[in-house]
Amino acid sequence: EMSHLASEIQAKAVLLTQGDRVIAQVGELSPEEVQDLAAAIAESWQTSARVAKILGKEQLRFEQSIGGGEHILYSFALVEDLLLSALIEGKVPLGIIRHRSRETAEAIRKRLEK
């Protein structure tokens, strides 16, 4: 599923992470880049959870897209802190990234339930 997603949205990398631990990854990043990206993804999730707590809310879902230069980092929580993230270089519409990432996340979630 992750390789198919990477191909469809022309992702430089697709990661499945829990906290800052990389569970699975596809793409062209070096191991050091993958670990650095996983740490940044974990920090974003933790920041979102802290903001929710400050506001007296529970973080029920997490979805975030961050653009920088020619890159987009899109992350979506399957459950809790189990995150599917894609690093895209270039001009892929965010709607397509969101749609395909959600489909892939659902397929992964179903596999995990088996």
PDB file of N, CA, C and O in Angstrom, residues 1-2 16 78 82 103-114:
ATOM      1  N   GLU A   1       0.812  -1.192   0.000  1.00  0.00           N
ATOM      2  CA  GLU A   1       0.000   0.000   0.000  1.00  0.00           C
ATOM      3  C   GLU A   1       0.860   1.263   0.000  1.00  0.00           C
ATOM      4  O   GLU A   1       0.561   2.220  -0.701  1.00  0.00           O
ATOM      5  N   MET A   2       1.915   1.266   0.807  1.00  0.00           N
ATOM      6  CA  MET A   2       2.744   2.464   0.896  1.00  0.00           C
ATOM      7  C   MET A   2       3.511   2.725  -0.401  1.00  0.00           C
ATOM      8  O   MET A   2       3.632   3.875  -0.824  1.00  0.00           O
ATOM      9  N   LEU A  16       5.550   5.118   7.917  1.00  0.00           N
ATOM     10  CA  LEU A  16       4.591   4.735   8.949  1.00  0.00           C
ATOM     11  C   LEU A  16       5.389   4.787  10.246  1.00  0.00           C
ATOM     12  O   LEU A  16       6.385   4.073  10.403  1.00  0.00           O
ATOM     13  N   LEU A  78      -3.510   7.138  11.888  1.00  0.00           N
ATOM     14  CA  LEU A  78      -4.371   5.971  11.741  1.00  0.00           C
ATOM     15  C   LEU A  78      -5.108   5.742  13.050  1.00  0.00           C
ATOM     16  O   LEU A  78      -6.323   5.597  13.061  1.00  0.00           O
ATOM     17  N   LEU A  82       0.085   6.500  15.751  1.00  0.00           N
ATOM     18  CA  LEU A  82       0.502   5.722  14.584  1.00  0.00           C
ATOM     19  C   LEU A  82       0.177   6.567  13.359  1.00  0.00           C
ATOM     20  O   LEU A  82      -0.994   6.754  13.016  1.00  0.00           O
ATOM     21  N   GLU A 103      -7.067   6.708   1.979  1.00  0.00           N
ATOM     22  CA  GLU A 103      -7.356   5.355   1.481  1.00  0.00           C
ATOM     23  C   GLU A 103      -6.277   4.372   1.913  1.00  0.00           C
ATOM     24  O   GLU A 103      -6.571   3.253   2.335  1.00  0.00           O
ATOM     25  N   THR A 104      -5.031   4.787   1.803  1.00  0.00           N
ATOM     26  CA  THR A 104      -3.915   3.927   2.199  1.00  0.00           C
ATOM     27  C   THR A 104      -3.946   3.670   3.700  1.00  0.00           C
ATOM     28  O   THR A 104      -3.744   2.535   4.151  1.00  0.00           O
ATOM     29  N   ALA A 105      -4.222   4.705   4.484  1.00  0.00           N
ATOM     30  CA  ALA A 105      -4.311   4.547   5.940  1.00  0.00           C
ATOM     31  C   ALA A 105      -5.399   3.546   6.308  1.00  0.00           C
ATOM     32  O   ALA A 105      -5.208   2.699   7.181  1.00  0.00           O
ATOM     33  N   GLU A 106      -6.536   3.618   5.636  1.00  0.00           N
ATOM     34  CA  GLU A 106      -7.632   2.676   5.914  1.00  0.00           C
ATOM     35  C   GLU A 106      -7.224   1.248   5.564  1.00  0.00           C
ATOM     36  O   GLU A 106      -7.516   0.306   6.303  1.00  0.00           O
ATOM     37  N   ALA A 107      -6.530   1.059   4.443  1.00  0.00           N
ATOM     38  CA  ALA A 107      -6.060  -0.273   4.063  1.00  0.00           C
ATOM     39  C   ALA A 107      -5.069  -0.814   5.092  1.00  0.00           C
ATOM     40  O   ALA A 107      -5.133  -1.986   5.467  1.00  0.00           O
ATOM     41  N   ILE A 108      -4.172   0.027   5.572  1.00  0.00           N
ATOM     42  CA  ILE A 108      -3.199  -0.392   6.596  1.00  0.00           C
ATOM     43  C   ILE A 108      -3.924  -0.711   7.898  1.00  0.00           C
ATOM     44  O   ILE A 108      -3.634  -1.713   8.551  1.00  0.00           O
ATOM     45  N   ARG A 109      -4.867   0.126   8.280  1.00  0.00           N
ATOM     46  CA  ARG A 109      -5.633  -0.102   9.511  1.00  0.00           C
ATOM     47  C   ARG A 109      -6.342  -1.458   9.459  1.00  0.00           C
ATOM     48  O   ARG A 109      -6.323  -2.214  10.431  1.00  0.00           O
ATOM     49  N   LYS A 110      -6.929  -1.792   8.330  1.00  0.00           N
ATOM     50  CA  LYS A 110      -7.627  -3.084   8.180  1.00  0.00           C
ATOM     51  C   LYS A 110      -6.638  -4.250   8.316  1.00  0.00           C
ATOM     52  O   LYS A 110      -6.955  -5.260   8.920  1.00  0.00           O
ATOM     53  N   ARG A 111      -5.457  -4.095   7.755  1.00  0.00           N
ATOM     54  CA  ARG A 111      -4.438  -5.151   7.878  1.00  0.00           C
ATOM     55  C   ARG A 111      -4.000  -5.337   9.332  1.00  0.00           C
ATOM     56  O   ARG A 111      -3.744  -6.444   9.776  1.00  0.00           O
ATOM     57  N   LEU A 112      -3.886  -4.232  10.041  1.00  0.00           N
ATOM     58  CA  LEU A 112      -3.472  -4.300  11.446  1.00  0.00           C
ATOM     59  C   LEU A 112      -4.519  -4.982  12.325  1.00  0.00           C
ATOM     60  O   LEU A 112      -4.182  -5.585  13.336  1.00  0.00           O
ATOM     61  N   GLU A 113      -5.781  -4.862  11.950  1.00  0.00           N
ATOM     62  CA  GLU A 113      -6.860  -5.463  12.732  1.00  0.00           C
ATOM     63  C   GLU A 113      -6.938  -6.965  12.569  1.00  0.00           C
ATOM     64  O   GLU A 113      -7.526  -7.644  13.390  1.00  0.00           O
ATOM     65  N   LYS A 114      -6.338  -7.491  11.503  1.00  0.00           N
ATOM     66  CA  LYS A 114      -6.393  -8.940  11.239  1.00  0.00           C
ATOM     67  C   LYS A 114      -5.493  -9.706  12.169  1.00  0.00           C
ATOM     68  O   LYS A 114      -4.593  -9.317  12.750  1.00  0.00           O
TER      69      LYS A 114
END
